[in-house]
Amino acid sequence: MSEIDKEYIEKRVEDWIQRVDRVFSLVRDSLSGNPEIELVQNKTVSMHEELMQKYEVSPVNLPVLEIRRKSVLLASFKPMGLWVIGANGRIDILTKEGSYILVDLEGKEKPSNWQVYTPKNRKNSIAFDKEFLWELV
Amino acid sequence: MSIFDELEAQYNDIDNEYSSIEFDAISKGWNKKEGKYKRKRELNDQAYFLFMFSRLEDRIRHESASLITKKQSSISSWKQRASWDILPGGARDEMPFKRRLALLVKKGGRDYNLVVDYYKERNSIAHGGSFISTISMPNVISEMKRLHRVVKA
């Protein structure tokens, strides 16, 4: 494990920004064939977690991605945090039915393994992939 | 149905209800209401986390006390029993929580470290702060249930 210092925290934050971007790219690529769907990315959430404050790493803004159909909001993807107990990052997908909780179960030294807990089934997660996104919209 | 299952069902109902209201506020551009319900969800996470951790903590206290009394009464050689005789036999007796935990799971192992992480979060919330790390409640709930089964005398 790397030594924890300011540089390490900055690298983790940079990696988190890239992983969020890859999640949003998957959403775009998966839904691009649907002419009714519009993807809007004009909001941000601020990230300044405990370890960033401790090592004096400046806050960063992360994008929020919204899925709309004919201008009606279907889902809002909000990055919630990088340092998650039991996971390596969490993004909430807010919908009319409740929240889907998206967590990366790898992504530190291995490739990401994004899993979703749905509002109806919080006991067992499912893979976050193209099929899931088609179901979502 | 275990207490964890009951709490899990209740937690999920409330979180989904708040999420739905937060979503409605986003779709209408009501930023203040969106922030209000985001905060409500955070507080709900903290409340249920504390509630569930208190159940796990209680189990660790009782199981560690049970192990100590079992050893005190079953080891006949005073030399081998001596290290157990100096430990308190009651679940409410004074003994640091992490020492109790180390009697039940391998110190420094995955389960030990996970409970210690939860304990730090519990202390942060209980002393007026909020979560040190972000919590994913579905993961936490399934781990709490598993740990509750794992920690036994």
mmCIF file with all atom_site columns, N, CA and C in Angstrom, chain B residues 68-123:
data_model
loop_
_atom_site.group_PDB
_atom_site.id
_atom_site.type_symbol
_atom_site.label_atom_id
_atom_site.label_alt_id
_atom_site.label_comp_id
_atom_site.label_asym_id
_atom_site.label_entity_id
_atom_site.label_seq_id
_atom_site.pdbx_PDB_ins_code
_atom_site.Cartn_x
_atom_site.Cartn_y
_atom_site.Cartn_z
_atom_site.occupancy
_atom_site.B_iso_or_equiv
_atom_site.pdbx_formal_charge
_atom_site.auth_seq_id
_atom_site.auth_comp_id
_atom_site.auth_asym_id
_atom_site.auth_atom_id
_atom_site.pdbx_PDB_model_num
ATOM 1   N N  . ILE B 1 68  ? -14.594 -15.252 28.218 1.00 0.00 ? 68  ILE B N  1
ATOM 2   C CA . ILE B 1 68  ? -13.721 -15.080 29.390 1.00 0.00 ? 68  ILE B CA 1
ATOM 3   C C  . ILE B 1 68  ? -14.178 -16.004 30.534 1.00 0.00 ? 68  ILE B C  1
ATOM 4   N N  . THR B 1 69  ? -15.465 -15.993 30.832 1.00 0.00 ? 69  THR B N  1
ATOM 5   C CA . THR B 1 69  ? -15.953 -16.829 31.938 1.00 0.00 ? 69  THR B CA 1
ATOM 6   C C  . THR B 1 69  ? -15.794 -18.324 31.631 1.00 0.00 ? 69  THR B C  1
ATOM 7   N N  . LYS B 1 70  ? -15.971 -18.660 30.351 1.00 0.00 ? 70  LYS B N  1
ATOM 8   C CA . LYS B 1 70  ? -15.791 -20.058 29.942 1.00 0.00 ? 70  LYS B CA 1
ATOM 9   C C  . LYS B 1 70  ? -14.346 -20.503 30.204 1.00 0.00 ? 70  LYS B C  1
ATOM 10  N N  . LYS B 1 71  ? -13.411 -19.661 29.814 1.00 0.00 ? 71  LYS B N  1
ATOM 11  C CA . LYS B 1 71  ? -11.989 -19.989 30.005 1.00 0.00 ? 71  LYS B CA 1
ATOM 12  C C  . LYS B 1 71  ? -11.646 -20.034 31.493 1.00 0.00 ? 71  LYS B C  1
ATOM 13  N N  . GLN B 1 72  ? -12.183 -19.069 32.250 1.00 0.00 ? 72  GLN B N  1
ATOM 14  C CA . GLN B 1 72  ? -11.880 -19.005 33.683 1.00 0.00 ? 72  GLN B CA 1
ATOM 15  C C  . GLN B 1 72  ? -12.372 -20.258 34.417 1.00 0.00 ? 72  GLN B C  1
ATOM 16  N N  . SER B 1 73  ? -13.478 -20.803 33.932 1.00 0.00 ? 73  SER B N  1
ATOM 17  C CA . SER B 1 73  ? -14.027 -21.960 34.639 1.00 0.00 ? 73  SER B CA 1
ATOM 18  C C  . SER B 1 73  ? -13.551 -23.302 34.072 1.00 0.00 ? 73  SER B C  1
ATOM 19  N N  . SER B 1 74  ? -12.976 -23.285 32.867 1.00 0.00 ? 74  SER B N  1
ATOM 20  C CA . SER B 1 74  ? -12.624 -24.580 32.261 1.00 0.00 ? 74  SER B CA 1
ATOM 21  C C  . SER B 1 74  ? -11.128 -24.916 32.301 1.00 0.00 ? 74  SER B C  1
ATOM 22  N N  . ILE B 1 75  ? -10.283 -23.922 32.509 1.00 0.00 ? 75  ILE B N  1
ATOM 23  C CA . ILE B 1 75  ? -8.843  -24.210 32.514 1.00 0.00 ? 75  ILE B CA 1
ATOM 24  C C  . ILE B 1 75  ? -8.414  -24.512 33.955 1.00 0.00 ? 75  ILE B C  1
ATOM 25  N N  . SER B 1 76  ? -7.879  -25.697 34.165 1.00 0.00 ? 76  SER B N  1
ATOM 26  C CA . SER B 1 76  ? -7.532  -26.061 35.545 1.00 0.00 ? 76  SER B CA 1
ATOM 27  C C  . SER B 1 76  ? -6.139  -25.561 35.956 1.00 0.00 ? 76  SER B C  1
ATOM 28  N N  . SER B 1 77  ? -5.210  -25.539 35.022 1.00 0.00 ? 77  SER B N  1
ATOM 29  C CA . SER B 1 77  ? -3.862  -25.082 35.370 1.00 0.00 ? 77  SER B CA 1
ATOM 30  C C  . SER B 1 77  ? -3.880  -23.574 35.630 1.00 0.00 ? 77  SER B C  1
ATOM 31  N N  . TRP B 1 78  ? -3.495  -23.172 36.841 1.00 0.00 ? 78  TRP B N  1
ATOM 32  C CA . TRP B 1 78  ? -3.565  -21.749 37.173 1.00 0.00 ? 78  TRP B CA 1
ATOM 33  C C  . TRP B 1 78  ? -2.658  -20.905 36.270 1.00 0.00 ? 78  TRP B C  1
ATOM 34  N N  . LYS B 1 79  ? -1.549  -21.536 35.829 1.00 0.00 ? 79  LYS B N  1
ATOM 35  C CA . LYS B 1 79  ? -0.606  -20.804 34.974 1.00 0.00 ? 79  LYS B CA 1
ATOM 36  C C  . LYS B 1 79  ? -1.251  -20.464 33.631 1.00 0.00 ? 79  LYS B C  1
ATOM 37  N N  . GLN B 1 80  ? -1.943  -21.447 33.077 1.00 0.00 ? 80  GLN B N  1
ATOM 38  C CA . GLN B 1 80  ? -2.611  -21.215 31.785 1.00 0.00 ? 80  GLN B CA 1
ATOM 39  C C  . GLN B 1 80  ? -3.858  -20.337 31.954 1.00 0.00 ? 80  GLN B C  1
ATOM 40  N N  . ARG B 1 81  ? -4.458  -20.386 33.156 1.00 0.00 ? 81  ARG B N  1
ATOM 41  C CA . ARG B 1 81  ? -5.687  -19.632 33.414 1.00 0.00 ? 81  ARG B CA 1
ATOM 42  C C  . ARG B 1 81  ? -5.403  -18.173 33.789 1.00 0.00 ? 81  ARG B C  1
ATOM 43  N N  . ALA B 1 82  ? -4.151  -17.921 34.229 1.00 0.00 ? 82  ALA B N  1
ATOM 44  C CA . ALA B 1 82  ? -3.831  -16.607 34.801 1.00 0.00 ? 82  ALA B CA 1
ATOM 45  C C  . ALA B 1 82  ? -4.175  -15.444 33.872 1.00 0.00 ? 82  ALA B C  1
ATOM 46  N N  . SER B 1 83  ? -3.876  -15.598 32.588 1.00 0.00 ? 83  SER B N  1
ATOM 47  C CA . SER B 1 83  ? -4.125  -14.482 31.650 1.00 0.00 ? 83  SER B CA 1
ATOM 48  C C  . SER B 1 83  ? -5.635  -14.225 31.498 1.00 0.00 ? 83  SER B C  1
ATOM 49  N N  . TRP B 1 84  ? -6.460  -15.264 31.719 1.00 0.00 ? 84  TRP B N  1
ATOM 50  C CA . TRP B 1 84  ? -7.919  -15.092 31.631 1.00 0.00 ? 84  TRP B CA 1
ATOM 51  C C  . TRP B 1 84  ? -8.473  -14.555 32.947 1.00 0.00 ? 84  TRP B C  1
ATOM 52  N N  . ASP B 1 85  ? -7.831  -14.966 34.081 1.00 0.00 ? 85  ASP B N  1
ATOM 53  C CA . ASP B 1 85  ? -8.335  -14.546 35.395 1.00 0.00 ? 85  ASP B CA 1
ATOM 54  C C  . ASP B 1 85  ? -8.266  -13.028 35.604 1.00 0.00 ? 85  ASP B C  1
ATOM 55  N N  . ILE B 1 86  ? -7.332  -12.398 34.904 1.00 0.00 ? 86  ILE B N  1
ATOM 56  C CA . ILE B 1 86  ? -7.225  -10.940 35.111 1.00 0.00 ? 86  ILE B CA 1
ATOM 57  C C  . ILE B 1 86  ? -8.216  -10.145 34.243 1.00 0.00 ? 86  ILE B C  1
ATOM 58  N N  . LEU B 1 87  ? -8.956  -10.850 33.384 1.00 0.00 ? 87  LEU B N  1
ATOM 59  C CA . LEU B 1 87  ? -9.940  -10.150 32.540 1.00 0.00 ? 87  LEU B CA 1
ATOM 60  C C  . LEU B 1 87  ? -11.312 -10.155 33.224 1.00 0.00 ? 87  LEU B C  1
ATOM 61  N N  . PRO B 1 88  ? -12.111 -9.091  33.016 1.00 0.00 ? 88  PRO B N  1
ATOM 62  C CA . PRO B 1 88  ? -13.419 -9.026  33.677 1.00 0.00 ? 88  PRO B CA 1
ATOM 63  C C  . PRO B 1 88  ? -14.438 -9.978  33.021 1.00 0.00 ? 88  PRO B C  1
ATOM 64  N N  . GLY B 1 89  ? -15.275 -10.592 33.842 1.00 0.00 ? 89  GLY B N  1
ATOM 65  C CA . GLY B 1 89  ? -16.207 -11.605 33.329 1.00 0.00 ? 89  GLY B CA 1
ATOM 66  C C  . GLY B 1 89  ? -17.584 -11.092 32.951 1.00 0.00 ? 89  GLY B C  1
ATOM 67  N N  . GLY B 1 90  ? -17.857 -9.820  33.185 1.00 0.00 ? 90  GLY B N  1
ATOM 68  C CA . GLY B 1 90  ? -19.197 -9.288  32.868 1.00 0.00 ? 90  GLY B CA 1
ATOM 69  C C  . GLY B 1 90  ? -19.184 -8.469  31.586 1.00 0.00 ? 90  GLY B C  1
ATOM 70  N N  . ALA B 1 91  ? -20.307 -8.535  30.833 1.00 0.00 ? 91  ALA B N  1
ATOM 71  C CA . ALA B 1 91  ? -20.383 -7.793  29.564 1.00 0.00 ? 91  ALA B CA 1
ATOM 72  C C  . ALA B 1 91  ? -20.325 -6.289  29.770 1.00 0.00 ? 91  ALA B C  1
ATOM 73  N N  . ARG B 1 92  ? -20.777 -5.843  30.947 1.00 0.00 ? 92  ARG B N  1
ATOM 74  C CA . ARG B 1 92  ? -20.790 -4.401  31.228 1.00 0.00 ? 92  ARG B CA 1
ATOM 75  C C  . ARG B 1 92  ? -19.552 -3.960  32.003 1.00 0.00 ? 92  ARG B C  1
ATOM 76  N N  . ASP B 1 93  ? -18.685 -4.915  32.351 1.00 0.00 ? 93  ASP B N  1
ATOM 77  C CA . ASP B 1 93  ? -17.461 -4.549  33.071 1.00 0.00 ? 93  ASP B CA 1
ATOM 78  C C  . ASP B 1 93  ? -16.541 -3.739  32.167 1.00 0.00 ? 93  ASP B C  1
ATOM 79  N N  . GLU B 1 94  ? -15.688 -2.962  32.836 1.00 0.00 ? 94  GLU B N  1
ATOM 80  C CA . GLU B 1 94  ? -14.813 -2.090  32.050 1.00 0.00 ? 94  GLU B CA 1
ATOM 81  C C  . GLU B 1 94  ? -13.714 -2.876  31.340 1.00 0.00 ? 94  GLU B C  1
ATOM 82  N N  . MET B 1 95  ? -13.714 -2.791  30.043 1.00 0.00 ? 95  MET B N  1
ATOM 83  C CA . MET B 1 95  ? -12.654 -3.393  29.222 1.00 0.00 ? 95  MET B CA 1
ATOM 84  C C  . MET B 1 95  ? -12.762 -2.740  27.847 1.00 0.00 ? 95  MET B C  1
ATOM 85  N N  . PRO B 1 96  ? -11.635 -2.221  27.322 1.00 0.00 ? 96  PRO B N  1
ATOM 86  C CA . PRO B 1 96  ? -11.724 -1.522  26.033 1.00 0.00 ? 96  PRO B CA 1
ATOM 87  C C  . PRO B 1 96  ? -12.366 -2.390  24.954 1.00 0.00 ? 96  PRO B C  1
ATOM 88  N N  . PHE B 1 97  ? -13.212 -1.742  24.150 1.00 0.00 ? 97  PHE B N  1
ATOM 89  C CA . PHE B 1 97  ? -13.981 -2.451  23.127 1.00 0.00 ? 97  PHE B CA 1
ATOM 90  C C  . PHE B 1 97  ? -13.080 -3.225  22.170 1.00 0.00 ? 97  PHE B C  1
ATOM 91  N N  . LYS B 1 98  ? -11.966 -2.612  21.759 1.00 0.00 ? 98  LYS B N  1
ATOM 92  C CA . LYS B 1 98  ? -11.102 -3.275  20.769 1.00 0.00 ? 98  LYS B CA 1
ATOM 93  C C  . LYS B 1 98  ? -10.420 -4.517  21.356 1.00 0.00 ? 98  LYS B C  1
ATOM 94  N N  . ARG B 1 99  ? -10.191 -4.504  22.669 1.00 0.00 ? 99  ARG B N  1
ATOM 95  C CA . ARG B 1 99  ? -9.603  -5.696  23.302 1.00 0.00 ? 99  ARG B CA 1
ATOM 96  C C  . ARG B 1 99  ? -10.636 -6.822  23.341 1.00 0.00 ? 99  ARG B C  1
ATOM 97  N N  . ARG B 1 100 ? -11.873 -6.448  23.588 1.00 0.00 ? 100 ARG B N  1
ATOM 98  C CA . ARG B 1 100 ? -12.940 -7.463  23.558 1.00 0.00 ? 100 ARG B CA 1
ATOM 99  C C  . ARG B 1 100 ? -13.041 -8.064  22.153 1.00 0.00 ? 100 ARG B C  1
ATOM 100 N N  . LEU B 1 101 ? -13.001 -7.194  21.168 1.00 0.00 ? 101 LEU B N  1
ATOM 101 C CA . LEU B 1 101 ? -13.106 -7.642  19.775 1.00 0.00 ? 101 LEU B CA 1
ATOM 102 C C  . LEU B 1 101 ? -11.968 -8.610  19.422 1.00 0.00 ? 101 LEU B C  1
ATOM 103 N N  . ALA B 1 102 ? -10.749 -8.284  19.898 1.00 0.00 ? 102 ALA B N  1
ATOM 104 C CA . ALA B 1 102 ? -9.579  -9.109  19.567 1.00 0.00 ? 102 ALA B CA 1
ATOM 105 C C  . ALA B 1 102 ? -9.650  -10.503 20.186 1.00 0.00 ? 102 ALA B C  1
ATOM 106 N N  . LEU B 1 103 ? -10.551 -10.687 21.155 1.00 0.00 ? 103 LEU B N  1
ATOM 107 C CA . LEU B 1 103 ? -10.740 -12.035 21.711 1.00 0.00 ? 103 LEU B CA 1
ATOM 108 C C  . LEU B 1 103 ? -11.587 -12.901 20.777 1.00 0.00 ? 103 LEU B C  1
ATOM 109 N N  . LEU B 1 104 ? -12.332 -12.262 19.893 1.00 0.00 ? 104 LEU B N  1
ATOM 110 C CA . LEU B 1 104 ? -13.311 -12.988 19.065 1.00 0.00 ? 104 LEU B CA 1
ATOM 111 C C  . LEU B 1 104 ? -12.914 -13.143 17.604 1.00 0.00 ? 104 LEU B C  1
ATOM 112 N N  . VAL B 1 105 ? -12.168 -12.174 17.084 1.00 0.00 ? 105 VAL B N  1
ATOM 113 C CA . VAL B 1 105 ? -11.689 -12.264 15.685 1.00 0.00 ? 105 VAL B CA 1
ATOM 114 C C  . VAL B 1 105 ? -10.202 -11.911 15.674 1.00 0.00 ? 105 VAL B C  1
ATOM 115 N N  . LYS B 1 106 ? -9.520  -12.339 14.616 1.00 0.00 ? 106 LYS B N  1
ATOM 116 C CA . LYS B 1 106 ? -8.071  -12.143 14.536 1.00 0.00 ? 106 LYS B CA 1
ATOM 117 C C  . LYS B 1 106 ? -7.719  -10.652 14.477 1.00 0.00 ? 106 LYS B C  1
ATOM 118 N N  . LYS B 1 107 ? -6.899  -10.223 15.447 1.00 0.00 ? 107 LYS B N  1
ATOM 119 C CA . LYS B 1 107 ? -6.506  -8.813  15.483 1.00 0.00 ? 107 LYS B CA 1
ATOM 120 C C  . LYS B 1 107 ? -5.753  -8.452  14.201 1.00 0.00 ? 107 LYS B C  1
ATOM 121 N N  . GLY B 1 108 ? -6.150  -7.381  13.553 1.00 0.00 ? 108 GLY B N  1
ATOM 122 C CA . GLY B 1 108 ? -5.499  -6.955  12.309 1.00 0.00 ? 108 GLY B CA 1
ATOM 123 C C  . GLY B 1 108 ? -6.081  -7.623  11.075 1.00 0.00 ? 108 GLY B C  1
ATOM 124 N N  . GLY B 1 109 ? -6.951  -8.620  11.272 1.00 0.00 ? 109 GLY B N  1
ATOM 125 C CA . GLY B 1 109 ? -7.588  -9.302  10.131 1.00 0.00 ? 109 GLY B CA 1
ATOM 126 C C  . GLY B 1 109 ? -8.698  -8.436  9.538  1.00 0.00 ? 109 GLY B C  1
ATOM 127 N N  . ARG B 1 110 ? -9.271  -8.918  8.434  1.00 0.00 ? 110 ARG B N  1
ATOM 128 C CA . ARG B 1 110 ? -10.289 -8.136  7.722  1.00 0.00 ? 110 ARG B CA 1
ATOM 129 C C  . ARG B 1 110 ? -11.485 -7.768  8.608  1.00 0.00 ? 110 ARG B C  1
ATOM 130 N N  . ASP B 1 111 ? -12.006 -8.784  9.331  1.00 0.00 ? 111 ASP B N  1
ATOM 131 C CA . ASP B 1 111 ? -13.185 -8.525  10.164 1.00 0.00 ? 111 ASP B CA 1
ATOM 132 C C  . ASP B 1 111 ? -12.861 -7.559  11.301 1.00 0.00 ? 111 ASP B C  1
ATOM 133 N N  . TYR B 1 112 ? -11.687 -7.769  11.896 1.00 0.00 ? 112 TYR B N  1
ATOM 134 C CA . TYR B 1 112 ? -11.263 -6.874  12.986 1.00 0.00 ? 112 TYR B CA 1
ATOM 135 C C  . TYR B 1 112 ? -11.187 -5.435  12.465 1.00 0.00 ? 112 TYR B C  1
ATOM 136 N N  . ASN B 1 113 ? -10.504 -5.258  11.342 1.00 0.00 ? 113 ASN B N  1
ATOM 137 C CA . ASN B 1 113 ? -10.327 -3.903  10.787 1.00 0.00 ? 113 ASN B CA 1
ATOM 138 C C  . ASN B 1 113 ? -11.665 -3.265  10.408 1.00 0.00 ? 113 ASN B C  1
ATOM 139 N N  . LEU B 1 114 ? -12.568 -4.084  9.893  1.00 0.00 ? 114 LEU B N  1
ATOM 140 C CA . LEU B 1 114 ? -13.873 -3.552  9.492  1.00 0.00 ? 114 LEU B CA 1
ATOM 141 C C  . LEU B 1 114 ? -14.657 -3.058  10.712 1.00 0.00 ? 114 LEU B C  1
ATOM 142 N N  . VAL B 1 115 ? -14.661 -3.870  11.777 1.00 0.00 ? 115 VAL B N  1
ATOM 143 C CA . VAL B 1 115 ? -15.390 -3.446  12.986 1.00 0.00 ? 115 VAL B CA 1
ATOM 144 C C  . VAL B 1 115 ? -14.737 -2.189  13.573 1.00 0.00 ? 115 VAL B C  1
ATOM 145 N N  . VAL B 1 116 ? -13.406 -2.131  13.532 1.00 0.00 ? 116 VAL B N  1
ATOM 146 C CA . VAL B 1 116 ? -12.717 -0.940  14.054 1.00 0.00 ? 116 VAL B CA 1
ATOM 147 C C  . VAL B 1 116 ? -13.093 0.295   13.218 1.00 0.00 ? 116 VAL B C  1
ATOM 148 N N  . ASP B 1 117 ? -13.178 0.122   11.897 1.00 0.00 ? 117 ASP B N  1
ATOM 149 C CA . ASP B 1 117 ? -13.617 1.246   11.042 1.00 0.00 ? 117 ASP B CA 1
ATOM 150 C C  . ASP B 1 117 ? -15.025 1.690   11.430 1.00 0.00 ? 117 ASP B C  1
ATOM 151 N N  . TYR B 1 118 ? -15.914 0.735   11.620 1.00 0.00 ? 118 TYR B N  1
ATOM 152 C CA . TYR B 1 118 ? -17.285 1.069   12.029 1.00 0.00 ? 118 TYR B CA 1
ATOM 153 C C  . TYR B 1 118 ? -17.277 1.767   13.401 1.00 0.00 ? 118 TYR B C  1
ATOM 154 N N  . TYR B 1 119 ? -16.414 1.283   14.279 1.00 0.00 ? 119 TYR B N  1
ATOM 155 C CA . TYR B 1 119 ? -16.332 1.844   15.642 1.00 0.00 ? 119 TYR B CA 1
ATOM 156 C C  . TYR B 1 119 ? -15.894 3.314   15.585 1.00 0.00 ? 119 TYR B C  1
ATOM 157 N N  . LYS B 1 120 ? -14.951 3.604   14.679 1.00 0.00 ? 120 LYS B N  1
ATOM 158 C CA . LYS B 1 120 ? -14.506 5.002   14.518 1.00 0.00 ? 120 LYS B CA 1
ATOM 159 C C  . LYS B 1 120 ? -15.661 5.868   14.032 1.00 0.00 ? 120 LYS B C  1
ATOM 160 N N  . GLU B 1 121 ? -16.433 5.340   13.087 1.00 0.00 ? 121 GLU B N  1
ATOM 161 C CA . GLU B 1 121 ? -17.595 6.083   12.574 1.00 0.00 ? 121 GLU B CA 1
ATOM 162 C C  . GLU B 1 121 ? -18.609 6.301   13.697 1.00 0.00 ? 121 GLU B C  1
ATOM 163 N N  . ARG B 1 122 ? -18.831 5.255   14.458 1.00 0.00 ? 122 ARG B N  1
ATOM 164 C CA . ARG B 1 122 ? -19.790 5.320   15.578 1.00 0.00 ? 122 ARG B CA 1
ATOM 165 C C  . ARG B 1 122 ? -19.353 6.404   16.565 1.00 0.00 ? 122 ARG B C  1
ATOM 166 N N  . ASN B 1 123 ? -18.050 6.423   16.876 1.00 0.00 ? 123 ASN B N  1
ATOM 167 C CA . ASN B 1 123 ? -17.558 7.422   17.825 1.00 0.00 ? 123 ASN B CA 1
ATOM 168 C C  . ASN B 1 123 ? -17.690 8.830   17.264 1.00 0.00 ? 123 ASN B C  1
#
